[in-house]
PDB file of C-alpha atoms in Angstrom:
ATOM      1  CA  VAL A   1     -11.199  -9.126  15.362  1.00 90.00           C
ATOM      2  CA  GLU A   2     -13.678 -11.735  14.139  1.00 92.00           C
ATOM      3  CA  ARG A   3     -16.343 -10.323  16.460  1.00 92.00           C
ATOM      4  CA  LEU A   4     -15.698  -6.770  15.290  1.00 93.00           C
ATOM      5  CA  ASN A   5     -15.943  -7.848  11.648  1.00 92.00           C
ATOM      6  CA  ARG A   6     -19.361  -9.347  12.510  1.00 91.00           C
ATOM      7  CA  GLY A   7     -20.429  -6.037  14.038  1.00 92.00           C
ATOM      8  CA  GLU A   8     -20.127  -7.141  17.672  1.00 91.00           C
ATOM      9  CA  VAL A   9     -18.443  -4.590  19.915  1.00 90.00           C
ATOM     10  CA  GLY A  10     -17.842  -6.523  23.151  1.00 86.00           C
ATOM     11  CA  PHE A  11     -17.981  -3.496  25.455  1.00 86.00           C
ATOM     12  CA  TYR A  12     -20.475  -0.722  26.147  1.00 87.00           C
ATOM     13  CA  GLU A  13     -20.237   2.418  24.076  1.00 89.00           C
ATOM     14  CA  LYS A  14     -23.508   4.220  23.438  1.00 88.00           C
ATOM     15  CA  GLY A  15     -24.328   4.159  19.706  1.00 90.00           C
ATOM     16  CA  LEU A  16     -21.202   2.276  18.619  1.00 91.00           C
ATOM     17  CA  GLU A  17     -22.717  -1.039  17.500  1.00 91.00           C
ATOM     18  CA  PRO A  18     -25.152   0.422  14.933  1.00 92.00           C
ATOM     19  CA  LEU A  19     -22.410   2.726  13.651  1.00 91.00           C
ATOM     20  CA  LEU A  20     -19.994  -0.187  13.314  1.00 93.00           C
ATOM     21  CA  LYS A  21     -22.572  -2.282  11.447  1.00 92.00           C
ATOM     22  CA  PHE A  22     -23.295   0.625   9.085  1.00 93.00           C
ATOM     23  CA  HIS A  23     -19.615   0.988   8.171  1.00 91.00           C
ATOM     24  CA  LEU A  24     -19.076  -2.757   7.830  1.00 93.00           C
ATOM     25  CA  LYS A  25     -22.061  -3.012   5.492  1.00 91.00           C
ATOM     26  CA  GLY A  26     -20.714  -0.134   3.402  1.00 85.00           C
ATOM     27  CA  LYS A  27     -17.241  -1.726   3.347  1.00 82.00           C
ATOM     28  CA  SER A  28     -15.657   1.425   4.796  1.00 80.00           C
ATOM     29  CA  ALA A  29     -14.383  -0.452   7.853  1.00 82.00           C
ATOM     30  CA  ARG A  30     -12.570  -3.725   8.344  1.00 81.00           C
ATOM     31  CA  PHE A  31     -10.460  -5.208  11.083  1.00 85.00           C
ATOM     32  CA  VAL A  32      -7.275  -7.224  10.644  1.00 83.00           C
ATOM     33  CA  THR A  33      -4.766  -8.884  12.944  1.00 82.00           C
ATOM     34  CA  THR A  34      -1.713  -8.061  10.826  1.00 82.00           C
ATOM     35  CA  LEU A  35      -0.726  -5.232   8.543  1.00 81.00           C
ATOM     36  CA  LYS A  36       0.443  -6.016   5.056  1.00 77.00           C
ATOM     37  CA  ASP A  37       0.444  -4.645   1.549  1.00 70.00           C
ATOM     38  CA  ASN A  38       0.193  -0.967   2.534  1.00 64.00           C
ATOM     39  CA  LEU A  39      -3.382  -1.306   3.744  1.00 73.00           C
ATOM     40  CA  ALA A  40      -3.887   2.320   4.671  1.00 87.00           C
ATOM     41  CA  ASP A  41      -2.861   5.916   4.197  1.00 93.00           C
ATOM     42  CA  VAL A  42      -3.587   6.815   7.829  1.00 94.00           C
ATOM     43  CA  TYR A  43      -2.521   4.837  10.895  1.00 95.00           C
ATOM     44  CA  ILE A  44      -3.788   5.680  14.377  1.00 94.00           C
ATOM     45  CA  ILE A  45      -1.989   4.048  17.285  1.00 95.00           C
ATOM     46  CA  CYS A  46      -4.138   3.844  20.387  1.00 92.00           C
ATOM     47  CA  VAL A  47      -2.926   1.009  22.584  1.00 93.00           C
ATOM     48  CA  GLY A  48      -2.657   0.518  26.314  1.00 90.00           C
ATOM     49  CA  THR A  49       0.483   1.753  28.036  1.00 91.00           C
ATOM     50  CA  PRO A  50       0.337   0.134  31.481  1.00 93.00           C
ATOM     51  CA  VAL A  51       2.790   0.994  34.234  1.00 93.00           C
ATOM     52  CA  ASP A  52       5.158  -1.607  35.674  1.00 95.00           C
ATOM     53  CA  GLU A  53       4.226  -1.952  39.341  1.00 95.00           C
ATOM     54  CA  LYS A  54       7.826  -2.522  40.443  1.00 95.00           C
ATOM     55  CA  THR A  55       9.594   0.207  38.482  1.00 95.00           C
ATOM     56  CA  ASN A  56       6.715   2.661  37.982  1.00 93.00           C
ATOM     57  CA  ARG A  57       7.834   2.971  34.359  1.00 92.00           C
ATOM     58  CA  PRO A  58       5.499   2.677  31.373  1.00 92.00           C
ATOM     59  CA  ILE A  59       5.382  -0.569  29.450  1.00 94.00           C
ATOM     60  CA  ASN A  60       5.512   0.535  25.816  1.00 96.00           C
ATOM     61  CA  ASP A  61       5.702  -2.928  24.238  1.00 96.00           C
ATOM     62  CA  ALA A  62       2.335  -2.776  22.431  1.00 96.00           C
ATOM     63  CA  MET A  63       3.049   0.737  21.140  1.00 97.00           C
ATOM     64  CA  VAL A  64       6.510  -0.235  19.877  1.00 97.00           C
ATOM     65  CA  GLN A  65       5.102  -3.347  18.171  1.00 95.00           C
ATOM     66  CA  ALA A  66       2.382  -1.271  16.510  1.00 95.00           C
ATOM     67  CA  ALA A  67       5.030   1.191  15.286  1.00 97.00           C
ATOM     68  CA  LYS A  68       7.127  -1.695  13.906  1.00 96.00           C
ATOM     69  CA  ASP A  69       4.155  -3.150  12.058  1.00 94.00           C
ATOM     70  CA  ILE A  70       3.177   0.238  10.655  1.00 95.00           C
ATOM     71  CA  GLY A  71       6.767   1.085   9.734  1.00 96.00           C
ATOM     72  CA  LYS A  72       7.065  -2.060   7.629  1.00 94.00           C
ATOM     73  CA  ASN A  73       4.059  -0.909   5.601  1.00 93.00           C
ATOM     74  CA  LEU A  74       4.577   2.848   5.616  1.00 95.00           C
ATOM     75  CA  LYS A  75       4.737   4.600   2.271  1.00 95.00           C
ATOM     76  CA  PRO A  76       5.334   8.225   1.276  1.00 97.00           C
ATOM     77  CA  ASN A  77       2.654  10.698   2.402  1.00 97.00           C
ATOM     78  CA  ASP A  78       1.102   8.338   4.967  1.00 97.00           C
ATOM     79  CA  VAL A  79      -0.068   9.848   8.253  1.00 98.00           C
ATOM     80  CA  VAL A  80       0.701   8.269  11.638  1.00 98.00           C
ATOM     81  CA  ILE A  81      -1.135   9.613  14.685  1.00 98.00           C
ATOM     82  CA  LEU A  82      -0.321   8.406  18.194  1.00 98.00           C
ATOM     83  CA  ARG A  83      -3.232   8.715  20.644  1.00 95.00           C
ATOM     84  CA  SER A  84      -2.062   6.495  23.512  1.00 93.00           C
ATOM     85  CA  THR A  85      -1.362   7.943  26.928  1.00 90.00           C
ATOM     86  CA  VAL A  86       2.410   8.414  27.007  1.00 94.00           C
ATOM     87  CA  ALA A  87       5.067  10.330  28.886  1.00 92.00           C
ATOM     88  CA  VAL A  88       6.214  13.587  27.331  1.00 95.00           C
ATOM     89  CA  GLY A  89       8.854  12.840  24.698  1.00 96.00           C
ATOM     90  CA  THR A  90       7.675   9.309  23.883  1.00 97.00           C
ATOM     91  CA  THR A  91       6.491  10.018  20.336  1.00 98.00           C
ATOM     92  CA  ARG A  92       9.821  11.577  19.366  1.00 98.00           C
ATOM     93  CA  LYS A  93      12.130   9.275  21.351  1.00 98.00           C
ATOM     94  CA  THR A  94      10.343   5.935  20.984  1.00 97.00           C
ATOM     95  CA  VAL A  95       7.833   5.873  18.122  1.00 98.00           C
ATOM     96  CA  LEU A  96       9.674   8.078  15.607  1.00 98.00           C
ATOM     97  CA  PRO A  97      12.921   6.047  15.496  1.00 98.00           C
ATOM     98  CA  VAL A  98      11.008   2.775  15.101  1.00 98.00           C
ATOM     99  CA  LEU A  99       8.888   4.123  12.228  1.00 98.00           C
ATOM    100  CA  GLU A 100      11.933   5.544  10.435  1.00 98.00           C
ATOM    101  CA  LYS A 101      14.041   2.424  10.932  1.00 98.00           C
ATOM    102  CA  GLU A 102      11.354   0.014   9.750  1.00 97.00           C
ATOM    103  CA  SER A 103      10.237   2.135   6.786  1.00 97.00           C
ATOM    104  CA  GLY A 104      13.477   3.702   5.609  1.00 98.00           C
ATOM    105  CA  LEU A 105      11.479   6.944   5.365  1.00 98.00           C
ATOM    106  CA  LYS A 106      11.993  10.265   7.161  1.00 98.00           C
ATOM    107  CA  ALA A 107       9.216  11.707   9.353  1.00 98.00           C
ATOM    108  CA  GLY A 108       8.150  15.199   8.348  1.00 97.00           C
ATOM    109  CA  ARG A 109       9.567  14.749   4.863  1.00 97.00           C
ATOM    110  CA  ASP A 110       8.349  11.376   3.575  1.00 98.00           C
ATOM    111  CA  PHE A 111       5.507  10.691   6.010  1.00 98.00           C
ATOM    112  CA  TYR A 112       3.649  12.694   8.637  1.00 98.00           C
ATOM    113  CA  LEU A 113       3.805  12.040  12.378  1.00 98.00           C
ATOM    114  CA  ALA A 114       1.546  13.608  14.991  1.00 98.00           C
ATOM    115  CA  PHE A 115       0.362  13.141  18.552  1.00 98.00           C
ATOM    116  CA  ALA A 116      -3.311  13.788  19.318  1.00 96.00           C
ATOM    117  CA  PRO A 117      -4.265  12.719  22.831  1.00 93.00           C
ATOM    118  CA  GLU A 118      -7.330  10.559  23.266  1.00 87.00           C
ATOM    119  CA  ARG A 119      -9.421  12.385  25.882  1.00 80.00           C
ATOM    120  CA  VAL A 120     -12.826  10.730  26.130  1.00 78.00           C
ATOM    121  CA  VAL A 121     -14.711   8.829  28.787  1.00 76.00           C
ATOM    122  CA  GLU A 122     -15.629   5.207  28.072  1.00 79.00           C
ATOM    123  CA  GLY A 123     -19.338   4.843  27.381  1.00 83.00           C
ATOM    124  CA  ASN A 124     -19.664   8.371  26.011  1.00 83.00           C
ATOM    125  CA  ALA A 125     -16.730   8.487  23.599  1.00 84.00           C
ATOM    126  CA  LEU A 126     -18.726   8.878  20.374  1.00 84.00           C
ATOM    127  CA  GLU A 127     -20.504  11.942  21.706  1.00 82.00           C
ATOM    128  CA  GLU A 128     -17.408  13.442  23.286  1.00 82.00           C
ATOM    129  CA  ILE A 129     -15.168  12.979  20.257  1.00 82.00           C
ATOM    130  CA  LYS A 130     -17.598  15.174  18.320  1.00 82.00           C
ATOM    131  CA  ASN A 131     -17.674  17.880  21.003  1.00 85.00           C
ATOM    132  CA  ILE A 132     -14.228  17.949  22.637  1.00 87.00           C
ATOM    133  CA  PRO A 133     -11.610  19.818  20.607  1.00 90.00           C
ATOM    134  CA  GLN A 134      -8.968  17.539  19.112  1.00 92.00           C
ATOM    135  CA  VAL A 135      -5.501  18.669  20.201  1.00 95.00           C
ATOM    136  CA  ILE A 136      -2.722  17.974  17.690  1.00 97.00           C
ATOM    137  CA  GLY A 137       1.040  18.408  17.808  1.00 98.00           C
ATOM    138  CA  GLY A 138       3.412  17.126  15.175  1.00 98.00           C
ATOM    139  CA  ILE A 139       6.988  16.563  14.132  1.00 98.00           C
ATOM    140  CA  ASN A 140       6.526  19.605  11.856  1.00 98.00           C
ATOM    141  CA  LYS A 141       3.740  21.937  10.675  1.00 97.00           C
ATOM    142  CA  GLN A 142       2.863  19.769   7.673  1.00 98.00           C
ATOM    143  CA  SER A 143       2.380  16.767   9.985  1.00 98.00           C
ATOM    144  CA  VAL A 144       0.008  18.816  12.142  1.00 98.00           C
ATOM    145  CA  GLN A 145      -1.940  19.933   9.055  1.00 97.00           C
ATOM    146  CA  GLU A 146      -2.235  16.384   7.682  1.00 98.00           C
ATOM    147  CA  ALA A 147      -3.358  14.992  11.048  1.00 98.00           C
ATOM    148  CA  ALA A 148      -5.856  17.852  11.363  1.00 97.00           C
ATOM    149  CA  LYS A 149      -7.390  16.889   7.987  1.00 96.00           C
ATOM    150  CA  VAL A 150      -7.965  13.397   9.349  1.00 95.00           C
ATOM    151  CA  LEU A 151      -9.363  14.411  12.732  1.00 94.00           C
ATOM    152  CA  GLN A 152     -11.585  17.152  11.292  1.00 93.00           C
ATOM    153  CA  THR A 153     -13.610  14.400   9.642  1.00 90.00           C
ATOM    154  CA  ILE A 154     -14.813  13.310  13.094  1.00 86.00           C
ATOM    155  CA  SER A 155     -14.575  16.492  15.149  1.00 88.00           C
ATOM    156  CA  PRO A 156     -15.471  20.038  14.147  1.00 83.00           C
ATOM    157  CA  SER A 157     -12.934  21.587  16.498  1.00 90.00           C
ATOM    158  CA  VAL A 158      -9.161  21.165  16.232  1.00 94.00           C
ATOM    159  CA  VAL A 159      -6.501  22.918  18.288  1.00 95.00           C
ATOM    160  CA  THR A 160      -3.056  22.803  16.712  1.00 96.00           C
ATOM    161  CA  LEU A 161       0.122  23.038  18.754  1.00 96.00           C
ATOM    162  CA  ASP A 162       3.757  23.608  17.818  1.00 95.00           C
ATOM    163  CA  SER A 163       5.246  20.277  18.871  1.00 97.00           C
ATOM    164  CA  LEU A 164       4.666  16.652  19.734  1.00 97.00           C
ATOM    165  CA  GLU A 165       5.683  17.357  23.314  1.00 97.00           C
ATOM    166  CA  GLU A 166       3.097  20.117  23.801  1.00 96.00           C
ATOM    167  CA  ALA A 167       0.329  17.730  22.731  1.00 96.00           C
ATOM    168  CA  GLU A 168       1.698  14.953  24.972  1.00 96.00           C
ATOM    169  CA  LEU A 169       1.724  17.386  27.887  1.00 95.00           C
ATOM    170  CA  VAL A 170      -1.969  18.262  27.313  1.00 91.00           C
ATOM    171  CA  LYS A 171      -2.874  14.637  28.030  1.00 81.00           C
ATOM    172  CA  MET A 172      -0.711  14.504  31.143  1.00 81.00           C
ATOM    173  CA  VAL A 173      -2.149  17.738  32.540  1.00 83.00           C
TER     174      VAL A 173
END
């Protein structure tokens, strides 16, 4: 986090370092290790979901912890977008209950929840995110619309789906 706040990326992504420095200088980006005081209106969860070698089941610990941290800070009308690679049903069965429990809010009514699979190749992600359509499914239509508003700021093409599970399936396929 300290390196990112200094504008140091730490991995290769064509064009990322100058872009990061630009946004840090303009104060439109900052990196933190903990969430507090309702820092944001939009939360994007994109964490690793490794597979346990013995059970062949996903290890969702980082995703669940991120959802807990976000849930504790969630306020009405916030948008939560999951982009991690997950099994179909994970957003609804795993992330949704954690967010609602921690926040005391109801998804689709008080806050918006969507799944938009991350589908870029490392090293070319900045270019691809601008050219590959962003696929979005949500807990309800309003969640899809709110997530689309966010993702349309970085990608000119958005494909909306009818459910979280449809969007999760796009990533798996």
